[in-house]
Amino acid sequence: MQTRNAQAEPARMPDRPPDFDPGAWTAQDTAGWLAAHPGGLTGFEERWVAMVGPWTVAHAPRFGDAADLAQVMGIERPLLVPVPPAGDLDC
């Protein structure tokens, strides 16, 4: 699948356990992790971020591009989060 925007990028999932099961994380679980780690989206300002648990799997300036990239990576149901501009994040 080709994305619509050249600035869309898959994100490496650092320190992902070998037995990681993205299906084990619900959107609510991921949102809870984000609430407990408000700085978790620093560096992704003004982008849409596709997340599963604490792992960013894709990011792009547009929602559809981030969703498409996550799907290409085999992640069917990530939590898609719009990240506000720098200075608007509660870090």
Tab-separated table of N, CA and C in Angstrom:
chain	number	residue	atom	x	y	z
A	1	MET	N	0.848	-1.173	0.000
A	1	MET	CA	0.000	0.000	0.000
A	1	MET	C	0.885	1.225	0.000
A	2	GLN	N	0.572	2.172	-0.845
A	2	GLN	CA	1.381	3.378	-0.942
A	2	GLN	C	0.701	4.488	-0.165
A	3	THR	N	1.477	5.255	0.575
A	3	THR	CA	0.895	6.353	1.339
A	3	THR	C	0.796	7.580	0.460
A	4	ARG	N	-0.039	8.506	0.874
A	4	ARG	CA	-0.291	9.708	0.095
A	4	ARG	C	0.708	10.817	0.387
A	5	ASN	N	1.523	10.694	1.399
A	5	ASN	CA	2.371	11.799	1.808
A	5	ASN	C	3.781	11.304	2.056
A	6	ALA	N	4.742	11.949	1.414
A	6	ALA	CA	6.140	11.523	1.553
A	6	ALA	C	6.658	11.737	2.970
A	7	GLN	N	5.998	12.563	3.772
A	7	GLN	CA	6.469	12.810	5.136
A	7	GLN	C	5.933	11.792	6.136
A	8	ALA	N	5.168	10.864	5.671
A	8	ALA	CA	4.663	9.814	6.550
A	8	ALA	C	5.765	8.785	6.743
A	9	GLU	N	5.916	8.303	7.969
A	9	GLU	CA	7.009	7.383	8.261
A	9	GLU	C	6.558	6.289	9.217
A	10	PRO	N	7.012	5.064	8.980
A	10	PRO	CA	6.820	4.069	10.034
A	10	PRO	C	7.767	4.411	11.174
A	11	ALA	N	7.395	4.085	12.346
A	11	ALA	CA	8.253	4.353	13.498
A	11	ALA	C	8.782	3.031	14.023
A	12	ARG	N	10.034	3.031	14.426
A	12	ARG	CA	10.614	1.833	15.020
A	12	ARG	C	10.019	1.654	16.399
A	13	MET	N	9.725	0.447	16.762
A	13	MET	CA	9.164	0.157	18.073
A	13	MET	C	10.305	-0.279	18.996
A	14	PRO	N	10.977	0.664	19.648
A	14	PRO	CA	12.149	0.320	20.456
A	14	PRO	C	11.798	-0.531	21.665
A	15	ASP	N	12.717	-1.409	22.000
A	15	ASP	CA	12.598	-2.254	23.181
A	15	ASP	C	11.300	-3.055	23.211
A	16	ARG	N	10.829	-3.421	22.048
A	16	ARG	CA	9.602	-4.220	21.970
A	16	ARG	C	9.930	-5.651	22.370
A	17	PRO	N	9.169	-6.211	23.307
A	17	PRO	CA	9.432	-7.591	23.698
A	17	PRO	C	9.187	-8.542	22.525
A	18	PRO	N	9.936	-9.614	22.430
A	18	PRO	CA	9.782	-10.538	21.308
A	18	PRO	C	8.391	-11.166	21.241
A	19	ASP	N	7.718	-11.254	22.378
A	19	ASP	CA	6.381	-11.840	22.389
A	19	ASP	C	5.282	-10.776	22.342
A	20	PHE	N	5.617	-9.580	21.859
A	20	PHE	CA	4.667	-8.479	21.781
A	20	PHE	C	3.455	-8.869	20.940
A	21	ASP	N	2.270	-8.684	21.499
A	21	ASP	CA	1.027	-8.977	20.796
A	21	ASP	C	0.205	-7.694	20.743
A	22	PRO	N	0.203	-7.001	19.584
A	22	PRO	CA	-0.543	-5.748	19.515
A	22	PRO	C	-2.035	-5.936	19.798
A	23	GLY	N	-2.568	-7.118	19.550
A	23	GLY	CA	-3.971	-7.378	19.828
A	23	GLY	C	-4.301	-7.410	21.311
A	24	ALA	N	-3.291	-7.533	22.155
A	24	ALA	CA	-3.503	-7.572	23.597
A	24	ALA	C	-3.737	-6.173	24.175
A	25	TRP	N	-3.431	-5.129	23.407
A	25	TRP	CA	-3.606	-3.753	23.869
A	25	TRP	C	-4.869	-3.179	23.258
A	26	THR	N	-5.767	-2.672	24.086
A	26	THR	CA	-6.940	-1.975	23.580
A	26	THR	C	-6.603	-0.491	23.442
A	27	ALA	N	-7.436	0.225	22.735
A	27	ALA	CA	-7.254	1.674	22.630
A	27	ALA	C	-7.316	2.307	24.023
A	28	GLN	N	-8.181	1.772	24.877
A	28	GLN	CA	-8.295	2.302	26.238
A	28	GLN	C	-7.003	2.063	27.023
A	29	ASP	N	-6.386	0.887	26.866
A	29	ASP	CA	-5.102	0.611	27.527
A	29	ASP	C	-4.038	1.600	27.062
A	30	THR	N	-3.991	1.835	25.758
A	30	THR	CA	-3.001	2.751	25.200
A	30	THR	C	-3.251	4.170	25.696
A	31	ALA	N	-4.512	4.597	25.710
A	31	ALA	CA	-4.842	5.927	26.220
A	31	ALA	C	-4.456	6.059	27.694
A	32	GLY	N	-4.649	5.002	28.457
A	32	GLY	CA	-4.237	5.007	29.864
A	32	GLY	C	-2.732	5.159	30.004
A	33	TRP	N	-1.977	4.469	29.135
A	33	TRP	CA	-0.524	4.594	29.174
A	33	TRP	C	-0.128	6.039	28.860
A	34	LEU	N	-0.764	6.629	27.846
A	34	LEU	CA	-0.450	8.017	27.488
A	34	LEU	C	-0.769	8.979	28.630
A	35	ALA	N	-1.881	8.757	29.312
A	35	ALA	CA	-2.258	9.621	30.442
A	35	ALA	C	-1.213	9.553	31.550
A	36	ALA	N	-0.639	8.374	31.748
A	36	ALA	CA	0.378	8.195	32.788
A	36	ALA	C	1.761	8.668	32.345
A	37	HIS	N	1.956	8.859	31.044
A	37	HIS	CA	3.253	9.275	30.485
A	37	HIS	C	3.040	10.444	29.521
A	38	PRO	N	2.708	11.628	30.054
A	38	PRO	CA	2.357	12.753	29.181
A	38	PRO	C	3.467	13.183	28.225
A	39	GLY	N	4.694	12.896	28.517
A	39	GLY	CA	5.792	13.251	27.616
A	39	GLY	C	6.018	12.222	26.521
A	40	GLY	N	5.194	11.188	26.483
A	40	GLY	CA	5.384	10.099	25.533
A	40	GLY	C	5.249	10.491	24.076
A	41	LEU	N	4.664	11.639	23.787
A	41	LEU	CA	4.489	12.075	22.405
A	41	LEU	C	5.407	13.234	22.023
A	42	THR	N	6.317	13.588	22.928
A	42	THR	CA	7.278	14.633	22.611
A	42	THR	C	8.104	14.217	21.398
A	43	GLY	N	8.264	15.131	20.481
A	43	GLY	CA	9.007	14.853	19.260
A	43	GLY	C	8.098	14.546	18.080
A	44	PHE	N	6.798	14.413	18.342
A	44	PHE	CA	5.836	14.130	17.279
A	44	PHE	C	4.842	15.278	17.097
A	45	GLU	N	5.226	16.487	17.506
A	45	GLU	CA	4.333	17.624	17.443
A	45	GLU	C	3.802	17.833	16.019
A	46	GLU	N	2.520	18.185	15.960
A	46	GLU	CA	1.807	18.481	14.717
A	46	GLU	C	1.746	17.294	13.760
A	47	ARG	N	1.696	16.089	14.332
A	47	ARG	CA	1.586	14.862	13.538
A	47	ARG	C	0.501	13.977	14.139
A	48	TRP	N	0.027	13.037	13.365
A	48	TRP	CA	-0.828	11.975	13.856
A	48	TRP	C	0.077	10.797	14.186
A	49	VAL	N	-0.121	10.220	15.348
A	49	VAL	CA	0.707	9.110	15.800
A	49	VAL	C	-0.178	7.878	15.985
A	50	ALA	N	0.251	6.766	15.395
A	50	ALA	CA	-0.424	5.486	15.584
A	50	ALA	C	0.326	4.740	16.673
A	51	MET	N	-0.385	4.383	17.734
A	51	MET	CA	0.245	3.741	18.890
A	51	MET	C	-0.452	2.449	19.260
A	52	VAL	N	0.330	1.552	19.825
A	52	VAL	CA	-0.177	0.336	20.459
A	52	VAL	C	0.569	0.242	21.780
A	53	GLY	N	-0.158	0.419	22.881
A	53	GLY	CA	0.509	0.449	24.176
A	53	GLY	C	1.520	1.592	24.182
A	54	PRO	N	2.704	1.367	24.708
A	54	PRO	CA	3.708	2.420	24.755
A	54	PRO	C	4.510	2.559	23.471
A	55	TRP	N	4.153	1.829	22.442
A	55	TRP	CA	4.950	1.829	21.215
A	55	TRP	C	4.295	2.633	20.110
A	56	THR	N	5.063	3.564	19.547
A	56	THR	CA	4.641	4.314	18.383
A	56	THR	C	4.964	3.449	17.175
A	57	VAL	N	3.972	3.169	16.362
A	57	VAL	CA	4.199	2.304	15.208
A	57	VAL	C	4.262	3.074	13.899
A	58	ALA	N	3.677	4.282	13.855
A	58	ALA	CA	3.733	5.101	12.648
A	58	ALA	C	3.357	6.532	13.017
A	59	HIS	N	3.794	7.469	12.180
A	59	HIS	CA	3.388	8.858	12.379
A	59	HIS	C	3.423	9.566	11.035
A	60	ALA	N	2.539	10.551	10.898
A	60	ALA	CA	2.418	11.285	9.649
A	60	ALA	C	1.664	12.581	9.915
A	61	PRO	N	1.785	13.541	9.016
A	61	PRO	CA	1.031	14.786	9.196
A	61	PRO	C	-0.479	14.596	9.050
A	62	ARG	N	-0.898	13.546	8.358
A	62	ARG	CA	-2.326	13.308	8.122
A	62	ARG	C	-2.777	11.992	8.755
A	63	PHE	N	-4.001	12.008	9.266
A	63	PHE	CA	-4.592	10.832	9.910
A	63	PHE	C	-4.525	9.600	9.010
A	64	GLY	N	-5.010	9.723	7.789
A	64	GLY	CA	-5.071	8.580	6.880
A	64	GLY	C	-3.716	7.981	6.584
A	65	ASP	N	-2.697	8.827	6.479
A	65	ASP	CA	-1.353	8.318	6.205
A	65	ASP	C	-0.819	7.515	7.386
A	66	ALA	N	-1.037	8.013	8.603
A	66	ALA	CA	-0.587	7.273	9.786
A	66	ALA	C	-1.332	5.945	9.895
A	67	ALA	N	-2.635	5.966	9.631
A	67	ALA	CA	-3.428	4.736	9.686
A	67	ALA	C	-2.970	3.742	8.625
A	68	ASP	N	-2.711	4.223	7.412
A	68	ASP	CA	-2.242	3.345	6.329
A	68	ASP	C	-0.909	2.698	6.673
A	69	LEU	N	0.016	3.484	7.216
A	69	LEU	CA	1.328	2.942	7.571
A	69	LEU	C	1.219	1.882	8.660
A	70	ALA	N	0.388	2.132	9.645
A	70	ALA	CA	0.206	1.140	10.708
A	70	ALA	C	-0.334	-0.156	10.118
A	71	GLN	N	-1.274	-0.045	9.206
A	71	GLN	CA	-1.853	-1.242	8.587
A	71	GLN	C	-0.804	-1.998	7.779
A	72	VAL	N	0.046	-1.282	7.056
A	72	VAL	CA	1.123	-1.916	6.289
A	72	VAL	C	2.044	-2.692	7.222
A	73	MET	N	2.219	-2.191	8.443
A	73	MET	CA	3.079	-2.850	9.420
A	73	MET	C	2.357	-3.988	10.143
A	74	GLY	N	1.105	-4.245	9.761
A	74	GLY	CA	0.367	-5.341	10.366
A	74	GLY	C	-0.404	-4.960	11.609
A	75	ILE	N	-0.488	-3.682	11.900
A	75	ILE	CA	-1.219	-3.211	13.073
A	75	ILE	C	-2.595	-2.754	12.604
A	76	GLU	N	-3.596	-3.558	12.889
A	76	GLU	CA	-4.948	-3.291	12.387
A	76	GLU	C	-5.694	-2.218	13.169
A	77	ARG	N	-5.468	-2.153	14.496
A	77	ARG	CA	-6.263	-1.251	15.318
A	77	ARG	C	-5.399	-0.434	16.281
A	78	PRO	N	-4.557	0.440	15.758
A	78	PRO	CA	-3.783	1.285	16.665
A	78	PRO	C	-4.666	2.407	17.207
A	79	LEU	N	-4.217	3.028	18.261
A	79	LEU	CA	-4.847	4.261	18.716
A	79	LEU	C	-4.193	5.368	17.911
A	80	LEU	N	-4.986	6.168	17.210
A	80	LEU	CA	-4.456	7.283	16.417
A	80	LEU	C	-4.657	8.564	17.201
A	81	VAL	N	-3.551	9.252	17.469
A	81	VAL	CA	-3.550	10.396	18.360
A	81	VAL	C	-3.036	11.622	17.609
A	82	PRO	N	-3.817	12.725	17.614
A	82	PRO	CA	-3.302	13.963	17.057
A	82	PRO	C	-2.421	14.656	18.119
A	83	VAL	N	-1.219	15.019	17.741
A	83	VAL	CA	-0.305	15.652	18.689
A	83	VAL	C	-0.322	17.152	18.423
A	84	PRO	N	-0.583	17.955	19.453
A	84	PRO	CA	-0.654	19.397	19.268
A	84	PRO	C	0.720	20.011	18.989
A	85	PRO	N	0.740	21.292	18.590
A	85	PRO	CA	2.015	21.970	18.350
A	85	PRO	C	2.872	22.025	19.620
A	86	ALA	N	4.171	22.214	19.436
A	86	ALA	CA	5.086	22.357	20.577
A	86	ALA	C	4.578	23.476	21.479
A	87	GLY	N	4.711	23.285	22.754
A	87	GLY	CA	4.239	24.263	23.714
A	87	GLY	C	2.826	23.967	24.204
A	88	ASP	N	2.081	23.182	23.436
A	88	ASP	CA	0.729	22.811	23.859
A	88	ASP	C	0.703	21.469	24.574
A	89	LEU	N	1.834	20.739	24.568
A	89	LEU	CA	1.901	19.453	25.254
A	89	LEU	C	2.140	19.672	26.738
A	90	ASP	N	1.498	18.873	27.558
A	90	ASP	CA	1.734	18.911	29.000
A	90	ASP	C	2.836	17.921	29.320
A	91	CYS	N	4.069	18.382	29.336
A	91	CYS	CA	5.213	17.495	29.597
A	91	CYS	C	5.763	17.752	30.975
